[in-house]
């Protein structure tokens, strides 16, 4: 679990800057791609196709790295994200954690980028990436067999 939490920390540290930079750029072609990705997420959410939904979730975040010409940083992050991605995939299997919340957050992030509001984009992506910490206990309760060396609460 600690590896996933550390990966989330690294990703939040980098991605907040990436999205803030993207909001300053606002490239229409990437904005179009991001809108398509959100539409795909809505479709896969209704279809309950969590693997395809997860693929679109990844595509949403990756698009900002492409927009800001930091694709190499995204590729580097993928080497540290394995446990974080495992956690994120499991999250999609928990009924009480709605996929629509993720879609809504993505739409708000995109809106901040579209309206050239770097500070709001940075705030929204930080909150979005912090979601893992907010939902951690729910996942630990739902899938205890997937997590080892989890410190107990005293």
XYZ file of N, CA and C in Angstrom:
462
model
N 0.824 -1.187 0.000
C 0.000 0.000 0.000
C 0.876 1.262 0.000
N 1.971 1.222 0.752
C 2.829 2.401 0.833
C 3.439 2.738 -0.527
N 3.729 1.727 -1.340
C 4.281 1.980 -2.674
C 3.259 2.744 -3.519
N 1.994 2.354 -3.441
C 0.937 3.043 -4.188
C 0.774 4.477 -3.687
N 0.845 4.671 -2.388
C 0.715 6.018 -1.818
C 1.891 6.893 -2.264
N 3.076 6.330 -2.289
C 4.249 7.083 -2.748
C 4.135 7.422 -4.231
N 3.659 6.474 -5.030
C 3.470 6.733 -6.467
C 2.441 7.838 -6.680
N 1.390 7.840 -5.878
C 0.378 8.896 -5.963
C 0.993 10.252 -5.636
N 1.844 10.296 -4.625
C 2.512 11.534 -4.232
C 3.373 12.074 -5.382
N 4.143 11.189 -6.001
C 4.995 11.594 -7.122
C 4.136 12.115 -8.270
N 3.080 11.366 -8.567
C 2.223 11.760 -9.682
C 1.535 13.098 -9.405
N 1.031 13.283 -8.200
C 0.391 14.560 -7.878
C 1.391 15.704 -7.977
N 2.592 15.491 -7.495
C 3.621 16.530 -7.526
C 3.918 16.977 -8.953
N 3.944 16.028 -9.861
C 4.261 16.341 -11.257
C 3.023 16.798 -12.015
N 1.934 16.063 -11.850
C 0.752 16.314 -12.691
C 0.086 17.652 -12.401
N 0.187 18.138 -11.182
C -0.379 19.461 -10.910
C 0.322 20.525 -11.763
N 1.612 20.386 -11.916
C 2.362 21.339 -12.761
C 2.026 21.151 -14.238
N 1.864 19.888 -14.643
C 1.537 19.578 -16.037
C 0.192 20.201 -16.414
N -0.826 19.998 -15.578
C -2.165 20.506 -15.887
C -2.185 22.037 -15.831
N -1.468 22.603 -14.905
C -1.378 24.069 -14.837
C -0.757 24.614 -16.129
N 0.290 23.954 -16.600
C 0.929 24.353 -17.853
C -0.031 24.173 -19.029
N -0.785 23.086 -19.029
C -1.756 22.830 -20.099
C -2.817 23.926 -20.139
N -3.246 24.379 -18.967
C -4.261 25.442 -18.918
C -3.728 26.741 -19.514
N -2.454 26.975 -19.376
C -1.860 28.177 -19.963
C -1.766 28.056 -21.490
N -1.629 26.820 -21.989
C -1.502 26.592 -23.429
C -2.845 26.533 -24.136
N -3.730 25.687 -23.633
C -5.067 25.476 -24.192
C -5.023 25.212 -25.697
N -4.518 24.080 -26.076
C -4.438 23.671 -27.473
C -5.771 23.043 -27.902
N -6.476 23.644 -28.885
C -7.809 23.173 -29.269
C -7.859 21.700 -29.692
N -6.838 21.193 -30.356
C -6.845 19.790 -30.778
C -6.847 18.861 -29.564
N -6.069 19.193 -28.569
C -6.039 18.375 -27.356
C -7.343 18.510 -26.571
N -7.919 19.699 -26.561
C -9.194 19.913 -25.881
C -10.253 19.005 -26.522
N -10.243 18.939 -27.840
C -11.188 18.059 -28.556
C -10.966 16.607 -28.141
N -9.710 16.178 -28.090
C -9.400 14.812 -27.669
C -9.887 14.547 -26.250
N -9.694 15.511 -25.360
C -10.109 15.354 -23.964
C -11.630 15.248 -23.853
N -12.347 16.025 -24.643
C -13.807 15.923 -24.646
C -14.266 14.553 -25.141
N -13.583 14.027 -26.147
C -13.898 12.686 -26.656
C -13.636 11.631 -25.586
N -12.542 11.781 -24.878
C -12.203 10.830 -23.811
C -13.283 10.837 -22.729
N -13.747 12.020 -22.340
C -14.801 12.104 -21.324
C -16.086 11.457 -21.839
N -16.419 11.684 -23.106
C -17.606 11.039 -23.696
C -17.453 9.513 -23.663
N -16.250 9.034 -23.976
C -15.989 7.591 -23.924
C -16.134 7.066 -22.498
N -15.661 7.822 -21.532
C -15.794 7.406 -20.133
C -17.262 7.271 -19.748
N -18.072 8.213 -20.167
C -19.511 8.135 -19.867
C -20.106 6.868 -20.468
N -19.740 6.582 -21.717
C -20.252 5.386 -22.387
C -19.831 4.122 -21.640
N -18.541 4.004 -21.345
C -18.055 2.801 -20.669
C -18.573 2.694 -19.246
N -18.852 3.828 -18.624
C -19.447 3.816 -17.292
C -20.832 3.181 -17.352
N -21.632 3.599 -18.321
C -22.983 3.035 -18.468
C -22.935 1.553 -18.831
N -21.899 1.166 -19.570
C -21.739 -0.234 -19.969
C -21.107 -1.088 -18.877
N -20.614 -0.430 -17.812
C -19.918 -1.106 -16.708
C -18.699 -1.892 -17.210
N -18.012 -1.324 -18.176
C -16.793 -1.932 -18.726
C -15.592 -1.258 -18.068
N -15.221 -1.788 -16.884
C -14.228 -1.090 -16.077
C -12.850 -1.045 -16.720
N -12.455 -2.067 -17.474
C -11.125 -2.036 -18.094
C -11.046 -0.953 -19.169
N -12.112 -0.818 -19.964
C -12.126 0.225 -20.986
C -12.251 1.603 -20.340
N -13.045 1.692 -19.277
C -13.160 2.951 -18.536
C -11.781 3.353 -17.998
N -11.074 2.392 -17.422
C -9.748 2.675 -16.890
C -8.804 3.144 -18.005
N -8.893 2.512 -19.172
C -8.069 2.937 -20.309
C -8.321 4.382 -20.700
N -9.586 4.786 -20.651
C -9.922 6.176 -20.967
C -9.466 7.110 -19.844
N -9.516 6.624 -18.607
C -9.016 7.420 -17.484
C -7.525 7.702 -17.674
N -6.798 6.670 -18.031
C -5.372 6.843 -18.310
C -5.156 7.806 -19.475
N -5.953 7.646 -20.528
C -5.827 8.508 -21.705
C -6.073 9.970 -21.348
N -7.041 10.214 -20.443
C -7.345 11.580 -20.020
C -6.108 12.227 -19.406
N -5.490 11.542 -18.483
C -4.320 12.108 -17.811
C -3.129 12.228 -18.767
N -2.917 11.199 -19.583
C -1.802 11.205 -20.533
C -1.906 12.378 -21.515
N -3.120 12.740 -21.886
C -3.319 13.801 -22.873
C -2.685 15.120 -22.423
N -2.710 15.398 -21.129
C -2.097 16.630 -20.634
C -0.580 16.592 -20.782
N 0.010 15.438 -20.613
C 1.452 15.293 -20.794
C 1.816 15.484 -22.269
N 0.967 14.968 -23.150
C 1.196 15.160 -24.580
C 1.030 16.631 -24.952
N -0.006 17.256 -24.406
C -0.297 18.662 -24.709
C 0.872 19.558 -24.335
N 1.550 19.230 -23.257
C 2.646 20.068 -22.760
C 4.023 19.570 -23.193
N 4.026 18.616 -24.104
C 5.267 18.059 -24.646
C 6.109 17.387 -23.551
N 5.434 16.684 -22.651
C 6.107 15.946 -21.587
C 5.768 14.452 -21.641
N 5.661 13.927 -22.856
C 5.330 12.510 -23.017
C 6.365 11.614 -22.332
N 7.617 11.987 -22.368
C 8.660 11.187 -21.732
C 8.440 11.110 -20.216
N 7.956 12.186 -19.618
C 7.669 12.177 -18.186
C 6.541 11.189 -17.902
N 5.496 11.193 -18.759
C 4.392 10.232 -18.597
C 4.937 8.796 -18.665
N 5.768 8.538 -19.645
C 6.325 7.188 -19.808
C 7.169 6.809 -18.593
N 7.924 7.742 -18.070
C 8.719 7.481 -16.870
C 7.801 7.158 -15.692
N 6.735 7.928 -15.543
C 5.795 7.694 -14.435
C 5.175 6.299 -14.495
N 4.991 5.785 -15.690
C 4.371 4.462 -15.809
C 5.210 3.374 -15.136
N 6.496 3.588 -15.037
C 7.344 2.595 -14.367
C 7.149 2.616 -12.851
N 6.687 3.736 -12.310
C 6.461 3.832 -10.863
C 4.988 3.669 -10.494
N 4.115 3.632 -11.486
C 2.679 3.642 -11.243
C 2.020 2.275 -11.129
N 2.754 1.190 -11.200
C 2.126 -0.126 -11.239
C 1.198 -0.354 -10.043
N 1.665 -0.105 -8.844
C 0.824 -0.330 -7.663
C -0.308 0.693 -7.582
N -0.049 1.918 -7.982
C -1.100 2.929 -8.006
C -2.184 2.528 -9.002
N -1.799 2.073 -10.174
C -2.773 1.656 -11.179
C -3.572 0.445 -10.706
N -2.940 -0.454 -10.009
C -3.635 -1.605 -9.423
C -4.718 -1.111 -8.464
N -4.372 -0.169 -7.641
C -5.316 0.425 -6.704
C -6.463 1.090 -7.461
N -6.135 1.844 -8.498
C -7.160 2.550 -9.279
C -8.087 1.584 -9.994
N -7.551 0.465 -10.478
C -8.398 -0.554 -11.129
C -9.350 -1.171 -10.114
N -8.855 -1.495 -8.932
C -9.715 -2.065 -7.898
C -10.818 -1.083 -7.516
N -10.496 0.180 -7.490
C -11.465 1.214 -7.131
C -12.700 1.148 -8.017
N -12.507 0.823 -9.285
C -13.621 0.753 -10.224
C -14.557 -0.421 -9.932
N -14.106 -1.366 -9.123
C -14.926 -2.531 -8.795
C -15.743 -2.347 -7.517
N -15.579 -1.218 -6.850
C -16.305 -0.960 -5.596
C -17.587 -0.208 -5.924
N -18.714 -0.854 -5.682
C -20.012 -0.282 -6.051
C -20.269 1.087 -5.421
N -19.845 1.290 -4.181
C -20.150 2.558 -3.499
C -19.276 3.719 -3.978
N -18.281 3.446 -4.806
C -17.425 4.505 -5.345
C -17.793 4.720 -6.818
N -18.672 5.669 -7.043
C -19.255 5.885 -8.369
C -18.230 6.362 -9.396
N -18.314 5.811 -10.583
C -17.466 6.226 -11.686
C -17.823 7.645 -12.113
N -19.090 8.009 -11.948
C -19.542 9.333 -12.367
C -18.780 10.446 -11.653
N -18.340 10.193 -10.427
C -17.550 11.197 -9.717
C -16.240 11.481 -10.449
N -15.621 10.428 -10.968
C -14.373 10.600 -11.721
C -14.627 11.401 -12.992
N -15.710 11.067 -13.683
C -16.059 11.774 -14.919
C -16.314 13.248 -14.617
N -17.060 13.521 -13.562
C -17.364 14.894 -13.178
C -16.086 15.675 -12.863
N -15.178 15.046 -12.144
C -13.912 15.719 -11.830
C -13.106 15.982 -13.095
N -13.077 15.015 -14.006
C -12.368 15.206 -15.273
C -12.971 16.383 -16.042
N -14.298 16.466 -16.074
C -14.958 17.559 -16.796
C -14.598 18.916 -16.186
N -14.524 18.990 -14.877
C -14.164 20.254 -14.215
C -12.711 20.630 -14.512
N -11.828 19.642 -14.510
C -10.413 19.894 -14.850
C -10.316 20.427 -16.272
N -11.005 19.762 -17.191
C -10.980 20.181 -18.589
C -11.534 21.598 -18.739
N -12.605 21.917 -18.029
C -13.193 23.259 -18.099
C -12.179 24.320 -17.655
N -11.445 24.033 -16.596
C -10.428 24.981 -16.134
C -9.326 25.157 -17.168
N -8.966 24.077 -17.859
C -7.957 24.166 -18.919
C -8.512 24.965 -20.093
N -9.758 24.664 -20.477
C -10.389 25.374 -21.601
C -10.522 26.866 -21.353
N -10.767 27.255 -20.109
C -10.976 28.670 -19.789
C -9.681 29.353 -19.345
N -8.566 28.694 -19.568
C -7.243 29.261 -19.234
C -7.150 29.673 -17.765
N -7.547 28.780 -16.890
C -7.483 29.058 -15.449
C -6.484 28.092 -14.804
N -5.186 28.378 -14.947
C -4.165 27.451 -14.451
C -4.258 27.161 -12.955
N -4.575 28.156 -12.155
C -4.650 27.934 -10.709
C -5.800 26.998 -10.348
N -6.942 27.181 -10.999
C -8.085 26.298 -10.749
C -7.788 24.894 -11.273
N -7.161 24.801 -12.435
C -6.793 23.494 -12.988
C -5.851 22.763 -12.035
N -4.895 23.481 -11.497
C -3.947 22.892 -10.553
C -4.663 22.413 -9.287
N -5.572 23.225 -8.764
C -6.329 22.857 -7.564
C -7.189 21.617 -7.812
N -7.867 21.594 -8.955
C -8.761 20.480 -9.271
C -8.000 19.170 -9.475
N -6.871 19.221 -10.181
C -6.120 17.974 -10.406
C -5.512 17.482 -9.097
N -5.095 18.388 -8.237
C -4.563 17.977 -6.932
C -5.647 17.276 -6.118
N -6.853 17.840 -6.105
C -7.963 17.197 -5.399
C -8.291 15.843 -6.009
N -8.284 15.781 -7.334
C -8.592 14.531 -8.041
C -7.570 13.447 -7.697
N -6.315 13.801 -7.695
C -5.275 12.818 -7.400
C -5.215 12.481 -5.910
N -5.799 13.312 -5.089
C -5.859 13.055 -3.652
C -6.966 12.049 -3.319
N -7.857 11.812 -4.260
C -8.997 10.921 -4.064
C -8.569 9.544 -3.555
N -7.428 9.081 -4.015
C -6.947 7.768 -3.585
C -6.842 7.698 -2.068
N -6.324 8.745 -1.479
C -6.159 8.751 -0.026
C -7.521 8.782 0.671
N -8.465 9.494 0.078
C -9.807 9.574 0.648
C -10.532 8.230 0.584
N -10.240 7.442 -0.442
C -10.949 6.180 -0.669
C -10.175 4.948 -0.206
N -8.994 5.158 0.298
C -8.109 4.048 0.679
C -8.777 3.071 1.636
N -9.395 3.550 2.685
C -9.997 2.660 3.685
C -11.116 1.801 3.087
N -11.887 2.374 2.176
C -12.956 1.616 1.522
C -12.364 0.458 0.725
N -11.290 0.707 0.008
C -10.657 -0.365 -0.761
C -10.026 -1.411 0.148
N -9.409 -0.981 1.215
C -8.806 -1.937 2.149
C -9.865 -2.846 2.761
N -11.022 -2.293 3.078
C -12.124 -3.107 3.626
C -12.694 -4.053 2.575
N -12.812 -3.587 1.342
C -13.429 -4.374 0.274
C -12.496 -5.470 -0.234
N -11.211 -5.189 -0.308
C -10.234 -6.137 -0.868
C -9.062 -6.363 0.079
N -9.288 -6.812 1.294
C -8.172 -6.964 2.243
C -7.113 -7.950 1.762
N -7.528 -8.923 0.946
C -6.588 -9.937 0.465
C -5.572 -9.387 -0.532
N -5.818 -8.202 -1.071
C -4.912 -7.606 -2.052
C -3.821 -6.755 -1.421
N -3.939 -6.495 -0.127
C -3.012 -5.579 0.513
C -2.320 -6.251 1.687
N -1.002 -6.122 1.710
C -0.215 -6.666 2.813
C 0.567 -5.531 3.449
N 1.049 -5.777 4.646
C 1.850 -4.787 5.371
C 1.148 -3.445 5.519
N -0.163 -3.496 5.765
C -0.914 -2.279 5.979
C -0.913 -1.999 7.465
N -0.421 -0.836 7.865
C -0.406 -0.533 9.308
C -1.834 -0.473 9.850
N -2.020 -1.057 11.007
C -3.354 -1.016 11.621
C -3.519 0.300 12.346
N -4.777 0.744 12.420
C -5.081 1.985 13.139
C -5.135 1.680 14.614
N -4.516 2.530 15.411
C -4.496 2.316 16.863
C -5.329 3.330 17.559
